[in-house]
């Protein structure tokens, strides 16, 4: 039981490049989330998926898209990376009331 | 807009002391309250949840909730250097989608 896994752990992109962050959970949870965490800003919700087949915007969705591929997997795509998207990205899933976080992806956009 | 406020710290306490971390929230309909611990470079880990007024104890940790005053606190007794981390407070309304609102966290340093 690996919990929530994320790939990659680290990534450096140039401005304008695209990439997809992958997230998977093996706990059979319905709801999954993508957050970003910046120094002094706390955790901010980008997108979430309450159940398979649904996705909704969070607090800071601009510049991102998501896909809930199946119950296990929830990916986050940056179509044209910008320096403002330099951050640590966390995926999470929920078995109410407990929220489980993945190890994070540290993304730098130059 | 829901707001969750925490003192960013750092809060520095000596080993063996009680560390007291506080959190206030703006939304009166918030019903579920959580404390997460986040070590530097790691992901948040849920350590306490509380849903009703009063105290909830789990080992060295005690969560205290006062809905009338809209605050929730976390006490760490017999603080250890391994407790040094950032502590995030999160609140959520009852029902609906599970969308917690997080505070920005309080940095705790426990020095030997």
PDB file of C-alpha atoms in Angstrom:
ATOM      1  CA  UNK A   1       0.000   0.000   0.000  1.00  0.00           C
ATOM      2  CA  UNK A   2       1.937   3.016  -1.298  1.00  0.00           C
ATOM      3  CA  UNK A   3      -0.709   5.644  -0.397  1.00  0.00           C
ATOM      4  CA  UNK A   4      -0.448   8.686  -2.680  1.00  0.00           C
ATOM      5  CA  UNK A   5       2.413   8.726  -5.170  1.00  0.00           C
ATOM      6  CA  UNK A   6       3.579  11.583  -7.389  1.00  0.00           C
ATOM      7  CA  UNK A   7       5.964  11.792 -10.298  1.00  0.00           C
ATOM      8  CA  UNK A   8       8.330  13.398 -10.919  1.00  0.00           C
ATOM      9  CA  UNK A   9       9.880  14.513  -7.624  1.00  0.00           C
ATOM     10  CA  UNK A  10      11.800  17.373  -9.223  1.00  0.00           C
ATOM     11  CA  UNK A  11      11.467  19.170 -12.548  1.00  0.00           C
ATOM     12  CA  UNK A  12      13.042  22.178 -14.200  1.00  0.00           C
ATOM     13  CA  UNK A  13      11.215  23.744 -17.144  1.00  0.00           C
ATOM     14  CA  UNK A  14      11.895  26.661 -19.395  1.00  0.00           C
ATOM     15  CA  UNK A  15       9.212  29.307 -19.821  1.00  0.00           C
ATOM     16  CA  UNK A  16       6.658  28.138 -22.370  1.00  0.00           C
ATOM     17  CA  UNK A  17       7.350  24.422 -22.018  1.00  0.00           C
ATOM     18  CA  UNK A  18       4.572  22.043 -21.057  1.00  0.00           C
ATOM     19  CA  UNK A  19       4.490  19.132 -18.687  1.00  0.00           C
ATOM     20  CA  UNK A  20       2.141  16.831 -16.800  1.00  0.00           C
ATOM     21  CA  UNK A  21       2.421  15.995 -13.126  1.00  0.00           C
ATOM     22  CA  UNK A  22       1.164  12.534 -12.318  1.00  0.00           C
ATOM     23  CA  UNK A  23      -0.618  11.429  -9.167  1.00  0.00           C
ATOM     24  CA  UNK A  24      -1.979   8.038  -8.169  1.00  0.00           C
ATOM     25  CA  UNK A  25      -3.544   6.642  -5.002  1.00  0.00           C
ATOM     26  CA  UNK A  26      -4.122   3.023  -4.096  1.00  0.00           C
ATOM     27  CA  UNK A  27      -6.569   3.607  -1.219  1.00  0.00           C
ATOM     28  CA  UNK A  28      -9.741   3.534  -3.343  1.00  0.00           C
ATOM     29  CA  UNK A  29     -10.552   7.137  -2.397  1.00  0.00           C
ATOM     30  CA  UNK A  30     -13.185   9.008  -4.365  1.00  0.00           C
ATOM     31  CA  UNK A  31     -11.847  12.553  -4.008  1.00  0.00           C
ATOM     32  CA  UNK A  32      -8.475  13.832  -5.170  1.00  0.00           C
ATOM     33  CA  UNK A  33      -6.842  17.271  -5.064  1.00  0.00           C
ATOM     34  CA  UNK A  34      -3.978  19.312  -6.438  1.00  0.00           C
ATOM     35  CA  UNK A  35      -2.397  22.015  -4.278  1.00  0.00           C
ATOM     36  CA  UNK A  36       0.529  24.325  -4.691  1.00  0.00           C
ATOM     37  CA  UNK A  37       2.588  25.574  -1.764  1.00  0.00           C
ATOM     38  CA  UNK A  38       4.695  28.696  -1.898  1.00  0.00           C
ATOM     39  CA  UNK A  39       6.762  30.237   0.911  1.00  0.00           C
ATOM     40  CA  UNK A  40       4.526  32.246   3.212  1.00  0.00           C
ATOM     41  CA  UNK A  41       1.399  31.396   1.209  1.00  0.00           C
ATOM     42  CA  UNK A  42       0.327  28.091   2.697  1.00  0.00           C
ATOM     43  CA  UNK A  43      -1.481  25.451   0.660  1.00  0.00           C
ATOM     44  CA  UNK A  44      -3.639  26.727  -2.166  1.00  0.00           C
ATOM     45  CA  UNK A  45      -6.088  24.494  -3.997  1.00  0.00           C
ATOM     46  CA  UNK A  46      -5.645  24.396  -7.778  1.00  0.00           C
ATOM     47  CA  UNK A  47      -8.231  21.805  -8.826  1.00  0.00           C
ATOM     48  CA  UNK A  48     -10.076  18.971  -7.212  1.00  0.00           C
ATOM     49  CA  UNK A  49     -12.068  15.944  -8.290  1.00  0.00           C
ATOM     50  CA  UNK A  50     -14.874  14.949  -5.955  1.00  0.00           C
ATOM     51  CA  UNK A  51     -15.355  11.659  -7.768  1.00  0.00           C
ATOM     52  CA  UNK A  52     -14.295   9.862 -10.918  1.00  0.00           C
ATOM     53  CA  UNK A  53     -15.489  11.796 -13.956  1.00  0.00           C
ATOM     54  CA  UNK A  54     -15.775  15.185 -12.249  1.00  0.00           C
ATOM     55  CA  UNK A  55     -13.309  18.027 -11.800  1.00  0.00           C
ATOM     56  CA  UNK A  56     -13.726  21.523 -10.363  1.00  0.00           C
ATOM     57  CA  UNK A  57     -11.637  24.640 -10.054  1.00  0.00           C
ATOM     58  CA  UNK A  58     -10.101  25.608  -6.769  1.00  0.00           C
ATOM     59  CA  UNK A  59      -8.624  28.896  -5.629  1.00  0.00           C
ATOM     60  CA  UNK A  60      -5.816  29.234  -8.224  1.00  0.00           C
ATOM     61  CA  UNK A  61      -6.739  27.301 -11.425  1.00  0.00           C
ATOM     62  CA  UNK A  62      -5.373  29.701 -14.051  1.00  0.00           C
ATOM     63  CA  UNK A  63      -2.618  28.186 -16.171  1.00  0.00           C
ATOM     64  CA  UNK A  64      -3.485  24.599 -15.228  1.00  0.00           C
ATOM     65  CA  UNK A  65      -5.652  21.785 -16.502  1.00  0.00           C
ATOM     66  CA  UNK A  66      -6.472  18.455 -14.888  1.00  0.00           C
ATOM     67  CA  UNK A  67      -7.623  15.010 -15.907  1.00  0.00           C
ATOM     68  CA  UNK A  68      -9.201  12.415 -13.657  1.00  0.00           C
ATOM     69  CA  UNK A  69      -8.088   9.446 -15.694  1.00  0.00           C
ATOM     70  CA  UNK A  70      -9.777   6.859 -13.477  1.00  0.00           C
ATOM     71  CA  UNK A  71     -10.468   6.443  -9.793  1.00  0.00           C
ATOM     72  CA  UNK A  72      -6.759   6.021  -9.010  1.00  0.00           C
ATOM     73  CA  UNK A  73      -5.158   8.719 -11.127  1.00  0.00           C
ATOM     74  CA  UNK A  74      -5.428  12.511 -11.244  1.00  0.00           C
ATOM     75  CA  UNK A  75      -2.993  14.451 -13.415  1.00  0.00           C
ATOM     76  CA  UNK A  76      -2.135  18.157 -13.530  1.00  0.00           C
ATOM     77  CA  UNK A  77      -0.975  19.755 -16.771  1.00  0.00           C
ATOM     78  CA  UNK A  78       0.868  22.986 -17.337  1.00  0.00           C
ATOM     79  CA  UNK A  79       0.361  23.898 -20.994  1.00  0.00           C
ATOM     80  CA  UNK A  80       2.775  26.835 -21.120  1.00  0.00           C
ATOM     81  CA  UNK A  81       4.850  27.105 -17.983  1.00  0.00           C
ATOM     82  CA  UNK A  82       5.545  30.524 -16.459  1.00  0.00           C
ATOM     83  CA  UNK A  83       8.039  31.513 -13.732  1.00  0.00           C
ATOM     84  CA  UNK A  84       5.041  32.255 -11.459  1.00  0.00           C
ATOM     85  CA  UNK A  85       4.309  28.528 -11.486  1.00  0.00           C
ATOM     86  CA  UNK A  86       7.555  27.758  -9.701  1.00  0.00           C
ATOM     87  CA  UNK A  87       6.300  25.999  -6.596  1.00  0.00           C
ATOM     88  CA  UNK A  88       5.930  22.728  -4.744  1.00  0.00           C
ATOM     89  CA  UNK A  89       2.917  20.780  -5.934  1.00  0.00           C
ATOM     90  CA  UNK A  90       1.089  18.324  -3.708  1.00  0.00           C
ATOM     91  CA  UNK A  91      -1.531  15.801  -4.704  1.00  0.00           C
ATOM     92  CA  UNK A  92      -3.911  14.572  -2.027  1.00  0.00           C
ATOM     93  CA  UNK A  93      -6.811  12.191  -1.634  1.00  0.00           C
ATOM     94  CA  UNK A  94      -9.495  12.007   1.016  1.00  0.00           C
ATOM     95  CA  UNK A  95     -11.170   9.331   3.025  1.00  0.00           C
ATOM     96  CA  UNK A  96     -13.298  11.637   5.089  1.00  0.00           C
ATOM     97  CA  UNK A  97     -12.280  13.173   7.309  1.00  0.00           C
ATOM     98  CA  UNK A  98      -8.617  12.371   6.735  1.00  0.00           C
ATOM     99  CA  UNK A  99      -6.715  13.889   3.847  1.00  0.00           C
ATOM    100  CA  UNK A 100      -3.562  12.088   2.676  1.00  0.00           C
ATOM    101  CA  UNK A 101      -0.847  13.943   0.801  1.00  0.00           C
ATOM    102  CA  UNK A 102       1.679  12.706  -1.716  1.00  0.00           C
ATOM    103  CA  UNK A 103       5.390  13.484  -1.330  1.00  0.00           C
ATOM    104  CA  UNK A 104       5.255  16.505  -3.640  1.00  0.00           C
ATOM    105  CA  UNK A 105       6.827  17.691  -6.882  1.00  0.00           C
ATOM    106  CA  UNK A 106       9.284  20.570  -6.723  1.00  0.00           C
ATOM    107  CA  UNK A 107       8.928  22.515  -9.989  1.00  0.00           C
ATOM    108  CA  UNK A 108      11.189  25.326 -11.129  1.00  0.00           C
ATOM    109  CA  UNK A 109      10.355  27.380 -14.212  1.00  0.00           C
ATOM    110  CA  UNK A 110      13.230  29.482 -15.562  1.00  0.00           C
TER     111      UNK A 110
ATOM    112  CA  UNK B   1     -14.272  34.160   1.732  1.00  0.00           C
ATOM    113  CA  UNK B   2     -13.239  31.820   4.469  1.00  0.00           C
ATOM    114  CA  UNK B   3     -10.048  32.800   6.271  1.00  0.00           C
ATOM    115  CA  UNK B   4      -7.866  30.827   8.611  1.00  0.00           C
ATOM    116  CA  UNK B   5      -5.275  32.818  10.515  1.00  0.00           C
ATOM    117  CA  UNK B   6      -2.147  31.520  12.202  1.00  0.00           C
ATOM    118  CA  UNK B   7       0.857  33.317  13.622  1.00  0.00           C
ATOM    119  CA  UNK B   8       3.717  32.441  11.272  1.00  0.00           C
ATOM    120  CA  UNK B   9       6.250  32.314  14.125  1.00  0.00           C
ATOM    121  CA  UNK B  10       8.722  30.958  14.623  1.00  0.00           C
ATOM    122  CA  UNK B  11       7.564  29.818  18.035  1.00  0.00           C
ATOM    123  CA  UNK B  12      10.621  28.753  19.977  1.00  0.00           C
ATOM    124  CA  UNK B  13      10.273  26.588  23.093  1.00  0.00           C
ATOM    125  CA  UNK B  14      12.787  24.631  25.171  1.00  0.00           C
ATOM    126  CA  UNK B  15      12.763  20.864  25.171  1.00  0.00           C
ATOM    127  CA  UNK B  16      10.247  19.519  27.684  1.00  0.00           C
ATOM    128  CA  UNK B  17       8.043  22.621  27.627  1.00  0.00           C
ATOM    129  CA  UNK B  18       4.462  22.950  26.397  1.00  0.00           C
ATOM    130  CA  UNK B  19       4.124  24.421  22.914  1.00  0.00           C
ATOM    131  CA  UNK B  20       0.851  26.233  22.253  1.00  0.00           C
ATOM    132  CA  UNK B  21      -0.204  26.839  18.665  1.00  0.00           C
ATOM    133  CA  UNK B  22      -3.275  28.903  17.853  1.00  0.00           C
ATOM    134  CA  UNK B  23      -5.603  29.272  14.892  1.00  0.00           C
ATOM    135  CA  UNK B  24      -8.616  31.506  14.313  1.00  0.00           C
ATOM    136  CA  UNK B  25     -11.164  31.176  11.557  1.00  0.00           C
ATOM    137  CA  UNK B  26     -13.702  33.510  10.045  1.00  0.00           C
ATOM    138  CA  UNK B  27     -16.510  31.219   8.891  1.00  0.00           C
ATOM    139  CA  UNK B  28     -19.039  30.362  11.590  1.00  0.00           C
ATOM    140  CA  UNK B  29     -20.355  27.366   9.611  1.00  0.00           C
ATOM    141  CA  UNK B  30     -17.000  25.619   9.871  1.00  0.00           C
ATOM    142  CA  UNK B  31     -17.536  22.357  11.688  1.00  0.00           C
ATOM    143  CA  UNK B  32     -14.434  20.225  11.191  1.00  0.00           C
ATOM    144  CA  UNK B  33     -10.980  21.241  12.303  1.00  0.00           C
ATOM    145  CA  UNK B  34      -7.623  19.667  11.604  1.00  0.00           C
ATOM    146  CA  UNK B  35      -3.990  20.055  12.537  1.00  0.00           C
ATOM    147  CA  UNK B  36      -1.271  18.951  10.134  1.00  0.00           C
ATOM    148  CA  UNK B  37       2.448  18.711  10.806  1.00  0.00           C
ATOM    149  CA  UNK B  38       4.846  19.439   7.961  1.00  0.00           C
ATOM    150  CA  UNK B  39       8.554  18.821   8.264  1.00  0.00           C
ATOM    151  CA  UNK B  40      10.826  20.882   6.044  1.00  0.00           C
ATOM    152  CA  UNK B  41      10.815  19.501   2.512  1.00  0.00           C
ATOM    153  CA  UNK B  42       8.074  16.988   3.280  1.00  0.00           C
ATOM    154  CA  UNK B  43       4.336  16.781   2.773  1.00  0.00           C
ATOM    155  CA  UNK B  44       1.693  17.622   5.412  1.00  0.00           C
ATOM    156  CA  UNK B  45       0.654  14.833   7.763  1.00  0.00           C
ATOM    157  CA  UNK B  46      -2.623  14.846   9.674  1.00  0.00           C
ATOM    158  CA  UNK B  47      -2.011  14.644  13.426  1.00  0.00           C
ATOM    159  CA  UNK B  48      -5.279  15.758  15.026  1.00  0.00           C
ATOM    160  CA  UNK B  49      -8.889  16.337  14.106  1.00  0.00           C
ATOM    161  CA  UNK B  50     -11.611  17.831  16.321  1.00  0.00           C
ATOM    162  CA  UNK B  51     -15.291  18.388  15.702  1.00  0.00           C
ATOM    163  CA  UNK B  52     -16.917  19.476  18.969  1.00  0.00           C
ATOM    164  CA  UNK B  53     -16.164  22.097  21.584  1.00  0.00           C
ATOM    165  CA  UNK B  54     -13.680  21.161  24.246  1.00  0.00           C
ATOM    166  CA  UNK B  55     -10.457  19.224  24.366  1.00  0.00           C
ATOM    167  CA  UNK B  56      -9.300  16.140  22.503  1.00  0.00           C
ATOM    168  CA  UNK B  57      -6.147  14.402  23.633  1.00  0.00           C
ATOM    169  CA  UNK B  58      -3.916  12.017  21.709  1.00  0.00           C
ATOM    170  CA  UNK B  59      -0.657  11.186  23.397  1.00  0.00           C
ATOM    171  CA  UNK B  60       1.341  14.385  23.883  1.00  0.00           C
ATOM    172  CA  UNK B  61      -1.039  16.344  21.643  1.00  0.00           C
ATOM    173  CA  UNK B  62      -4.221  18.116  22.768  1.00  0.00           C
ATOM    174  CA  UNK B  63      -6.514  19.953  20.384  1.00  0.00           C
ATOM    175  CA  UNK B  64      -8.843  22.562  21.881  1.00  0.00           C
ATOM    176  CA  UNK B  65     -11.881  23.964  20.094  1.00  0.00           C
ATOM    177  CA  UNK B  66     -13.988  26.987  21.010  1.00  0.00           C
ATOM    178  CA  UNK B  67     -16.602  27.585  18.328  1.00  0.00           C
ATOM    179  CA  UNK B  68     -18.122  30.610  20.061  1.00  0.00           C
ATOM    180  CA  UNK B  69     -14.757  32.397  19.917  1.00  0.00           C
ATOM    181  CA  UNK B  70     -13.861  30.786  16.576  1.00  0.00           C
ATOM    182  CA  UNK B  71     -10.486  29.472  17.559  1.00  0.00           C
ATOM    183  CA  UNK B  72      -8.776  26.129  17.678  1.00  0.00           C
ATOM    184  CA  UNK B  73      -5.473  25.424  19.343  1.00  0.00           C
ATOM    185  CA  UNK B  74      -2.921  22.638  19.531  1.00  0.00           C
ATOM    186  CA  UNK B  75      -0.925  21.960  22.675  1.00  0.00           C
ATOM    187  CA  UNK B  76       2.178  19.807  22.525  1.00  0.00           C
ATOM    188  CA  UNK B  77       3.301  18.618  25.937  1.00  0.00           C
ATOM    189  CA  UNK B  78       6.878  17.583  26.722  1.00  0.00           C
ATOM    190  CA  UNK B  79       8.044  19.111  23.428  1.00  0.00           C
ATOM    191  CA  UNK B  80      10.901  17.311  21.699  1.00  0.00           C
ATOM    192  CA  UNK B  81      13.348  18.560  19.062  1.00  0.00           C
ATOM    193  CA  UNK B  82      11.636  16.110  16.684  1.00  0.00           C
ATOM    194  CA  UNK B  83       8.463  18.215  17.028  1.00  0.00           C
ATOM    195  CA  UNK B  84      10.220  21.068  15.212  1.00  0.00           C
ATOM    196  CA  UNK B  85       8.120  21.560  12.093  1.00  0.00           C
ATOM    197  CA  UNK B  86       5.456  23.798  10.593  1.00  0.00           C
ATOM    198  CA  UNK B  87       1.943  23.170  11.895  1.00  0.00           C
ATOM    199  CA  UNK B  88      -0.957  23.840   9.561  1.00  0.00           C
ATOM    200  CA  UNK B  89      -4.493  24.466  10.753  1.00  0.00           C
ATOM    201  CA  UNK B  90      -7.359  23.539   8.414  1.00  0.00           C
ATOM    202  CA  UNK B  91     -11.110  24.044   8.719  1.00  0.00           C
ATOM    203  CA  UNK B  92     -14.023  22.685   6.753  1.00  0.00           C
ATOM    204  CA  UNK B  93     -17.771  23.142   6.596  1.00  0.00           C
ATOM    205  CA  UNK B  94     -19.932  20.155   7.347  1.00  0.00           C
ATOM    206  CA  UNK B  95     -21.357  18.488   4.264  1.00  0.00           C
ATOM    207  CA  UNK B  96     -20.731  19.246   0.594  1.00  0.00           C
ATOM    208  CA  UNK B  97     -17.451  18.558  -1.106  1.00  0.00           C
ATOM    209  CA  UNK B  98     -14.453  18.149   1.124  1.00  0.00           C
ATOM    210  CA  UNK B  99     -12.645  21.440   0.572  1.00  0.00           C
ATOM    211  CA  UNK B 100     -10.671  22.413   3.651  1.00  0.00           C
ATOM    212  CA  UNK B 101      -9.275  25.909   4.022  1.00  0.00           C
ATOM    213  CA  UNK B 102      -5.704  25.954   5.276  1.00  0.00           C
ATOM    214  CA  UNK B 103      -3.884  28.525   7.352  1.00  0.00           C
ATOM    215  CA  UNK B 104      -0.367  29.497   6.355  1.00  0.00           C
ATOM    216  CA  UNK B 105       1.153  27.570   9.214  1.00  0.00           C
ATOM    217  CA  UNK B 106       3.161  28.241  12.362  1.00  0.00           C
ATOM    218  CA  UNK B 107       6.823  27.281  12.497  1.00  0.00           C
ATOM    219  CA  UNK B 108       7.751  25.570  15.773  1.00  0.00           C
ATOM    220  CA  UNK B 109      11.340  25.214  16.936  1.00  0.00           C
ATOM    221  CA  UNK B 110      12.072  23.063  19.962  1.00  0.00           C
ATOM    222  CA  UNK B 111      15.606  23.665  21.184  1.00  0.00           C
ATOM    223  CA  UNK B 112      17.534  21.269  23.442  1.00  0.00           C
TER     224      UNK B 112
END
